[in-house]
Coordinates of C-alpha atoms in Angstrom, one line a residue:
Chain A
X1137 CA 18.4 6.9 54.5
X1138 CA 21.6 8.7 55.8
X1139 CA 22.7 12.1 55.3
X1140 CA 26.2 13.5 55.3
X1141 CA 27.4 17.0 54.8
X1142 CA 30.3 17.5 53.5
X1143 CA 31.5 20.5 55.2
X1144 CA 34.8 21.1 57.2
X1145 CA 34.0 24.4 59.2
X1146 CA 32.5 22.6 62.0
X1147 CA 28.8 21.6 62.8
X1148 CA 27.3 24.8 63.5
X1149 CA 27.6 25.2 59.1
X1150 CA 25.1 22.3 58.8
X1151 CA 22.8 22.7 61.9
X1152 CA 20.0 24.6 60.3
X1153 CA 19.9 22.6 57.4
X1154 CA 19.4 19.2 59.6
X1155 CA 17.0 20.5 62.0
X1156 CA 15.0 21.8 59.1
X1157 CA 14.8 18.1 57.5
X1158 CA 12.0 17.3 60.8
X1159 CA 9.4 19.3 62.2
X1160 CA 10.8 18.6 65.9
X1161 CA 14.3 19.9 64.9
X1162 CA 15.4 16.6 65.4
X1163 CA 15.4 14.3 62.0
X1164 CA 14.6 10.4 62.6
X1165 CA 17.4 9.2 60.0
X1166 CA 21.0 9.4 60.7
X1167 CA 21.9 12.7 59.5
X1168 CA 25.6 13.1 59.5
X1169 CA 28.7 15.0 59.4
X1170 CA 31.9 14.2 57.3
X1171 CA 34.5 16.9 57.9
X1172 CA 37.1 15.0 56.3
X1173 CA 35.3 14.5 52.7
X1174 CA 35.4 10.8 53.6
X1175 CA 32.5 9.8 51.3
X1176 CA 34.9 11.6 48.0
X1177 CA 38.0 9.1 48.8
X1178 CA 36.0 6.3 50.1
X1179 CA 33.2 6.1 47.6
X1180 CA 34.1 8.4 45.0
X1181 CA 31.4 11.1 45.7
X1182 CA 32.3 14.2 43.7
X1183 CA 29.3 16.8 44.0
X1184 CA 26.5 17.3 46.0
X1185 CA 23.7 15.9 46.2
X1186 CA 25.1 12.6 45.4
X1187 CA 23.5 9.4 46.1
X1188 CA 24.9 5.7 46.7
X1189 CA 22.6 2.9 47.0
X1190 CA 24.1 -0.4 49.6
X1191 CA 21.6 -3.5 49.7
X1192 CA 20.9 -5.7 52.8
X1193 CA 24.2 -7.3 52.9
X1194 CA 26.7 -4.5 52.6
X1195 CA 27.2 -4.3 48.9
X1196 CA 26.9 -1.4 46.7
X1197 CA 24.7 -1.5 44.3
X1198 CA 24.5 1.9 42.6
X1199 CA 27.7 3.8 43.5
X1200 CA 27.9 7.6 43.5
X1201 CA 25.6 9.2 41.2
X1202 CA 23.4 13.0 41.2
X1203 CA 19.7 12.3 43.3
X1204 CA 16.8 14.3 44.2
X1205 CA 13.7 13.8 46.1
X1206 CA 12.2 15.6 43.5
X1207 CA 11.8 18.4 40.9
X1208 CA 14.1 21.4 40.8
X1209 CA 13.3 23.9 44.0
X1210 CA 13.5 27.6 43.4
X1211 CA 16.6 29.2 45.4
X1212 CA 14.7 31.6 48.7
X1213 CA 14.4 34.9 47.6
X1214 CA 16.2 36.3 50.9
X1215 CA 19.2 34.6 49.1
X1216 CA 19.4 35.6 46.2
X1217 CA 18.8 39.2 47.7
X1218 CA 21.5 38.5 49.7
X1219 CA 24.4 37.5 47.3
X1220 CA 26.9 40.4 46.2
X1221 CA 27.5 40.9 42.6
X1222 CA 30.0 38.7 42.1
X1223 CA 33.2 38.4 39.1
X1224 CA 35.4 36.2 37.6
X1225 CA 38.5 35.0 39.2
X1226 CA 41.2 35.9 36.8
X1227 CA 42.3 32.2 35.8
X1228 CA 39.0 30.9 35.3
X1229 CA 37.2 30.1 31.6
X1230 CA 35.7 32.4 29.8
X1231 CA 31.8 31.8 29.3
X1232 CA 31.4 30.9 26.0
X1233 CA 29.5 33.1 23.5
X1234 CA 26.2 31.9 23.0
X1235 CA 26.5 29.3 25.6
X1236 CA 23.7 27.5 27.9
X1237 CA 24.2 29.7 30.8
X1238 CA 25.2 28.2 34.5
X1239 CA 21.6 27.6 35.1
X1240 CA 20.7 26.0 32.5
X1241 CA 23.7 24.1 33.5
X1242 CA 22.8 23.5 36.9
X1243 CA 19.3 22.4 35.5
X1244 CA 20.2 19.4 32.7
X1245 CA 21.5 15.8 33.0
X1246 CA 20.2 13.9 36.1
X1247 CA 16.2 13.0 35.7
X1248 CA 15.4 14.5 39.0
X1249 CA 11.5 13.8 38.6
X1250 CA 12.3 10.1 38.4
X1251 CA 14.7 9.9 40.5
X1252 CA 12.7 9.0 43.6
X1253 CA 10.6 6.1 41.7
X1254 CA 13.7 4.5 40.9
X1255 CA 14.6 4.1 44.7
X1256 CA 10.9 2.8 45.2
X1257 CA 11.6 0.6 42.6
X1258 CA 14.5 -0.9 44.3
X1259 CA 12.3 -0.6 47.6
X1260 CA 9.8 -2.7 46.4
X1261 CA 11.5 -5.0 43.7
X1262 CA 15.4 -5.4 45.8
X1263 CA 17.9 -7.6 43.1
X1264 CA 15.2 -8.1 40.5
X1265 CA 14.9 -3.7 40.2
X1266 CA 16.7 -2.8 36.7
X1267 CA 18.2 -0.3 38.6
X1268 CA 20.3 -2.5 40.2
X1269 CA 23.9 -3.1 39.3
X1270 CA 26.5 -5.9 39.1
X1271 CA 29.1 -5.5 41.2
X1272 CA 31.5 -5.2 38.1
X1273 CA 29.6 -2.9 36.9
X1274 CA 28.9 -0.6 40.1
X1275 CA 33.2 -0.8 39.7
X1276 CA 33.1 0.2 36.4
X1277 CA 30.3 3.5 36.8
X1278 CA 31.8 4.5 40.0
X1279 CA 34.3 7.8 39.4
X1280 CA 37.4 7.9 37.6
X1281 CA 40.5 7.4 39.6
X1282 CA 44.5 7.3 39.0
X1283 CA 47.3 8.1 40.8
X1284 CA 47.4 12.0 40.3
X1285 CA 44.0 12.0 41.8
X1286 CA 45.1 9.8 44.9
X1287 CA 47.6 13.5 45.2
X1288 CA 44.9 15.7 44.8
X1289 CA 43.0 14.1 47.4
X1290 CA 45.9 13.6 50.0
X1291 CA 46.6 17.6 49.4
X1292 CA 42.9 17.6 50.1
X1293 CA 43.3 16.0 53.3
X1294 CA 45.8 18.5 54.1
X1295 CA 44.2 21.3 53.1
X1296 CA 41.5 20.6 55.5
X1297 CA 43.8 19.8 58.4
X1298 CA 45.5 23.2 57.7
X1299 CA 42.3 25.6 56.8
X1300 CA 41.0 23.8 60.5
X1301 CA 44.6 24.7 62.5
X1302 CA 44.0 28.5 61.3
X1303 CA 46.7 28.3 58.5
X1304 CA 44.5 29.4 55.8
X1305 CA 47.5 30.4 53.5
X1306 CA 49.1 27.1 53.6
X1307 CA 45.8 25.5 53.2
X1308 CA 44.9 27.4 50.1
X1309 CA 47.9 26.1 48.7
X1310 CA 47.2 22.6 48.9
X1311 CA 43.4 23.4 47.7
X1312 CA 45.1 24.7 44.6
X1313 CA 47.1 21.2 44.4
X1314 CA 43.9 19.2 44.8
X1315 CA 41.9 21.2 42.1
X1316 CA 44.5 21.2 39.8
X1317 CA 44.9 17.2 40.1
X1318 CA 41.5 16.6 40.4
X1319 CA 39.3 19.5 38.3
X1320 CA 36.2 17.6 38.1
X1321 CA 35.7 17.0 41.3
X1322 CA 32.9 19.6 42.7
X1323 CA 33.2 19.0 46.5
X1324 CA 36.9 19.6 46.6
X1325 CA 36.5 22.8 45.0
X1326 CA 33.8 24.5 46.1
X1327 CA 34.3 23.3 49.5
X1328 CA 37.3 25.7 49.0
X1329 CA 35.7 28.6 47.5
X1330 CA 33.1 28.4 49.8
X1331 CA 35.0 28.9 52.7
X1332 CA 36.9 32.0 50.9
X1333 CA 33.8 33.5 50.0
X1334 CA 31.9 33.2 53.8
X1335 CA 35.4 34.5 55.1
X1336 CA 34.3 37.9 52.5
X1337 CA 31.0 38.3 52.8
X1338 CA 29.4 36.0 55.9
X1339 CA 25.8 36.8 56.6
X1340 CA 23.5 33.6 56.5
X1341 CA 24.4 32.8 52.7
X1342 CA 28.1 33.6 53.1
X1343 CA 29.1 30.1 52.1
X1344 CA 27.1 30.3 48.8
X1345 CA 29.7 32.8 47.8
X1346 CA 32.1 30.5 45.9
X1347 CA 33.6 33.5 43.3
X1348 CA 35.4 36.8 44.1
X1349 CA 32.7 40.1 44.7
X1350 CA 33.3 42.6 41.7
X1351 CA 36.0 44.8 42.2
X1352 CA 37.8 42.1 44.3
X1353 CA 38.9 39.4 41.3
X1354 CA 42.8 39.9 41.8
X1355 CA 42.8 38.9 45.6
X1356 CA 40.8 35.4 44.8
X1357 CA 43.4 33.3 45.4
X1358 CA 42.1 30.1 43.7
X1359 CA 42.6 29.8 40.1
X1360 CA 38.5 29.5 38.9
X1361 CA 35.3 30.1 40.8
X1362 CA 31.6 28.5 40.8
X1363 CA 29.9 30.8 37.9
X1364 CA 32.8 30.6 35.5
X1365 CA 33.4 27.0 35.4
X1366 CA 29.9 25.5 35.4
X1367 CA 29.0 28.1 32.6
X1368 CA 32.3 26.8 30.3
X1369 CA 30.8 22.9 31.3
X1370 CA 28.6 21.4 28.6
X1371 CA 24.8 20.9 29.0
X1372 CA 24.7 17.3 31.1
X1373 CA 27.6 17.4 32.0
X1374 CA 27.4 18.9 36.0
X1375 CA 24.9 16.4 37.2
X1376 CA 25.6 13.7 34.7
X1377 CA 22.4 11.2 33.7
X1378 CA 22.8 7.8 34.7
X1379 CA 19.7 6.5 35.2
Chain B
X1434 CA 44.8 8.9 55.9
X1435 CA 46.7 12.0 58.0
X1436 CA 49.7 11.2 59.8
X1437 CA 52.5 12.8 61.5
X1438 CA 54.7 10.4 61.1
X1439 CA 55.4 7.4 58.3
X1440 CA 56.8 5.3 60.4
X1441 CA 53.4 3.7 60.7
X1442 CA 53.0 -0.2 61.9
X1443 CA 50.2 -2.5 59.7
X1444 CA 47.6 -2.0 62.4
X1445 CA 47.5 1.6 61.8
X1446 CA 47.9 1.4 58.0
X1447 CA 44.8 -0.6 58.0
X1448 CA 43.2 1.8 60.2
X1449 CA 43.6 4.6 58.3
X1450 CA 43.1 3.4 55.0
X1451 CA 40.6 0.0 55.3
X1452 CA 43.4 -1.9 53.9
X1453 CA 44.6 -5.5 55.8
X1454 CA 47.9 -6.1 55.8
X1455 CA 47.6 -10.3 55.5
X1456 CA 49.9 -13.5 54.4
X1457 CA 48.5 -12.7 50.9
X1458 CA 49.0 -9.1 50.9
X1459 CA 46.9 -5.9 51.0
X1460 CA 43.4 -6.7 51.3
X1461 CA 40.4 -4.7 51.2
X1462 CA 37.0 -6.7 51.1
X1463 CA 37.6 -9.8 48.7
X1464 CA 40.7 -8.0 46.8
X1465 CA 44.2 -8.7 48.2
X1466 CA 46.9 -7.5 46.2
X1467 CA 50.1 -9.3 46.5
X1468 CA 53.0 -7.4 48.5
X1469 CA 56.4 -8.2 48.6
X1470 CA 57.9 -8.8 52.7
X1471 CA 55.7 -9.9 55.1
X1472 CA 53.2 -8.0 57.4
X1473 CA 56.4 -7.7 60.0
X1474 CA 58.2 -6.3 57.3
X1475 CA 55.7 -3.8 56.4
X1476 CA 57.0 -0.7 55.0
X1477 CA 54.4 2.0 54.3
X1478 CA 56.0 3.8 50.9
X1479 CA 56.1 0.5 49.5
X1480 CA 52.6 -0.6 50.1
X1481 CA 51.7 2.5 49.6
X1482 CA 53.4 2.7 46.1
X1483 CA 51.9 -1.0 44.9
X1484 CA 48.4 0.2 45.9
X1485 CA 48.5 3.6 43.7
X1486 CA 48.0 5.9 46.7
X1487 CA 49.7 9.1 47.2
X1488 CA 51.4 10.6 50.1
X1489 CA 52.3 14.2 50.6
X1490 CA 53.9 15.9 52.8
X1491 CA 53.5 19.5 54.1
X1492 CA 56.5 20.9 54.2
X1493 CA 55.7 23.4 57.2
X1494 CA 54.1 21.2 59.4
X1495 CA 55.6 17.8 58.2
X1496 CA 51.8 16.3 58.4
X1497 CA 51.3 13.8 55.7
X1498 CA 48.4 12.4 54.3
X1499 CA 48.2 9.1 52.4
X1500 CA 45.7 9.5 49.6
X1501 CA 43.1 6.7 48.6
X1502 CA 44.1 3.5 46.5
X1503 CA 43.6 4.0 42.6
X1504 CA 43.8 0.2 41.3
X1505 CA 42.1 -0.6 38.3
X1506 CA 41.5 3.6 37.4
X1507 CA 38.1 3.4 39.3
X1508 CA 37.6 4.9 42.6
X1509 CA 35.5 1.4 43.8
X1510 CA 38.1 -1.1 44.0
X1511 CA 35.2 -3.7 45.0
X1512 CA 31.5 -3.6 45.5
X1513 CA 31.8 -4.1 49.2
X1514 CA 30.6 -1.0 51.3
X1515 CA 33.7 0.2 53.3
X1516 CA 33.0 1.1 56.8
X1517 CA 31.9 4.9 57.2
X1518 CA 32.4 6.2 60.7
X1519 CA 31.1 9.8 61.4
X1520 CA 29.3 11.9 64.1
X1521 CA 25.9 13.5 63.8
X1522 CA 25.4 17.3 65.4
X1523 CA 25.3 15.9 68.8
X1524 CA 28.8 14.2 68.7
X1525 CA 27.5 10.3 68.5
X1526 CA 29.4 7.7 66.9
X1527 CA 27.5 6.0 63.5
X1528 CA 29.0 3.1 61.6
X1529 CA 27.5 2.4 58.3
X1530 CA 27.7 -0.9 59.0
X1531 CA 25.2 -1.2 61.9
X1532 CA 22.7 -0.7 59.5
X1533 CA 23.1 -4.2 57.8
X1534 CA 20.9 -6.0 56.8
X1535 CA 18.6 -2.8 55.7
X1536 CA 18.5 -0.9 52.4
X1537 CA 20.8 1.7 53.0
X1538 CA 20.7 5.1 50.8
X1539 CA 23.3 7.6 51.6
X1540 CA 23.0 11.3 50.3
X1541 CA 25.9 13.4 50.8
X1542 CA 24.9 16.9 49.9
X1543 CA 26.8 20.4 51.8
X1544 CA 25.6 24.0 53.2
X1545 CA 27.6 25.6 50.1

C-alpha cells in the first residue's frame, strides 16, 4: 500500500495524520506527499479517499475509484466542538427542500464494508479476481476528461504555484478557473476552500473549514463551499459505487 | 507541467508531461499519436494542441502550466501506470515504479 496526501501547504498539514497510521510514529508503507495534485492529472483521482489498484507488472487494473478500510468512523468529538457555525457562500446551491442532507450524502454510494474483501480478493485470486479490469475497460471507468478540464487543471497548477509564492489573490483566481472548468472534481476544490477556511479560523481543525463562518458569507471569495454543494448532490452520487 | 518559459526542447516536454517525443510521434506507454515535424522540429503549442492539453499563462508572473492530455475524453489514455515521483515527510525520493513486480494499492486521501 502507498499513501499520498493531497495537500499543498507543506508537510507539516499531513504529519500527524501519518505518524498516527503506526504505533512508532513511523508507518512501514510509503506514505507520501503530493503537493502538486499529481495523482488528479496523472490518474484521474478526483476526491479523497480514492483508491487505484496497479498489478505486478505496472498496469492498472482498477483506476480511481472511493475505498475504505472499513465502515463509516464517527468524526472526534473535539472536532466537531471545534468547527464555527458556518454559512453559505453567496453563489453556491440552495439545499433543496426535503433533500437527503450532506451526511446522508457523505454516507451513500461506495460499499465501504466490502471494500476491503474486494482487495483480498484480488490479494489472493490476482487476474482471475472479478474485480479485475481489462485494460479497455480500466480506460473506459477512469474519470471524464476533455479539453476544458485539461484548463481547469493547468489553472490548478498555477493556483498552487501562486497560493505557495504568498500570492493568494492571484491564486484564488485561478482556483475559481479550475472549479468552474472542472466542478466535479472534489480535490481541486476543497483543497481551495480548505486553505481559505484554516487562513479564518486555524486551530487544529482549521483546514476542515471549507465554507465561510456566519456573518462572513460576502468575503468568501470562491463561488460555493463544502455544505452547500454536497447537500444539492444526489444520494450516490459523492462517492460513486463501482464495485 | 509548470514552466517559465515555452520555449521548451522534447527532453523537457517529456519530462514534464510523460510524453516521448519519437520518429512516430507522441508516445506515452504503447499510444503514440502521430505529430507532424520531427522531434528536432518540436514545437510545444503544436504538440501540445494535437494531444488535447491546455496551457495557461498567468498574466502577472508569465508562469505557464501545460495541463494533462485529454485523448479519447478519459483521463487514462492507457492502462500503463505512469511513473509517480514524490517525497514522504522526511524529504526521500519514491518512484512508483520501484515497487514492480508487487501489487501496488495507492490511496490518496488529504488533512481537509
Amino acid at each position: 500500500m502507498v499513501t499520498a496526501s493531497l495537500e499543498l501547504s507543506g508537510p507539516e498539514a499531513s504529519r500527524r495524520y501519518i505518524e498516527a497510521a503506526h504505533p512508532s510514529g513511523r508507518p512501514t508503507h510509503p506514505s507520501l506527499l503530493d503537493p502538486t495534485h499529481q495523482l488528479d492529472a496523472l490518474f484521474g483521482v478526483v476526491n479523497i479517499p480514492n483508491v487505484i489498484w496497479i498489478d505486478e507488472q505496472g498496469v492498472i487494473v482498477r483506476p480511481p475509484e472511493p475505498g475504505w478500510p472499513g465502515g463509516r468512523q464517527e468524526l472526534p468529538k473535539e472536532m466537531l466542538a471545534e468547527m464555527p457555525d458556518l454559512g453559505r457562500a453567496p453563489g453556491a446551491p440552495a439545499e433543496p427542500v426535503d433533500g437527503p442532507g450532506m451526511w446522508a450524502v457523505l454516507g451513500s454510494g461506495q460499499d465501504r464494508l466490502s471494500y476491503p474483501d474486494a482487495i483480498r480478493d484480488w490479494v489472493n485470486n490476482g487476474a482471475d479476481s472479478p474485480f479485475v479490469m481489462s485494460p479497455r475497460e480500466v480506460i473506459a471507468a477512469s474519470q471524464p476528461r476533455d479539453a476544458a478540464m485539461s484548463q481547469g487543471a493547468a489553472h490548478f497548477e498555477l493556483a498552487n504555484h501562486l497560493w505557495r509564492a504568498g500570492n493568494r489573490d492571484g491564486a484564488i483566481e485561478h482556483f475559481n478557473e479550475c472549479h468552474r472548468l472542472q466542478p466535479d472534481n472534489w480535490t481541486y476544490r476543497r483543497q481551495a476552500w480548505s486553505l481559505v477556511g484554516n487562513d479564518r479560523v486555524g486551530g487544529d481543525y482549521g483546514r476542515f473549514v471549507q465554507g465561510p463562518v456566519v456573518g462572513e458569507e460576502e468575503d468568501w471569495p470562491f463561488e460555493s463551499d463544502f455544505r452547500s454543494e454536497v447537500s444539492s448532490r444526489a444520494v450516490g452520487s459523492y462517492y460513486p459505487s463501482t464495485l | 507541467m509548470l514552466t517559465d518559459t515555452l520555449e521548451l526542447t522534447a527532453e523537457q516536454f517529456a519530462a514534464g508531461t510523460g510524453w516521448g517525443i519519437k520518429p512516430q510521434g507522441a508516445c506515452k506507454a504503447e499510444v503514440c499519436v502521430p505529430l507532424d515535424g520531427s522531434a528536432a522540429d518540436f514545437n510545444v503549442r503544436a504538440v501540445a494542441e494535437r494531444l488535447g492539453m491546455a496551457i495557461v499563462t498567468d498574466a502577472t508572473t508569465a508562469m505557464s502550466a501545460i495541463g494533462p492530455e485529454s485523448l479519447g475524453e478519459r483521463a487514462l489514455a492507457t492502462a500503463q501506470a505512469p511513473e509517480l515521483v514524490l517525497e514522504d515527510l522526511d524529504g526521500n525520493e519514491f518512484r512508483l515504479s520501484s515497487l514492480r513486480g508487487q501489487k501496488v494499492v495507492i490511496v490518496s486521501w488529504a488533512p481537509y
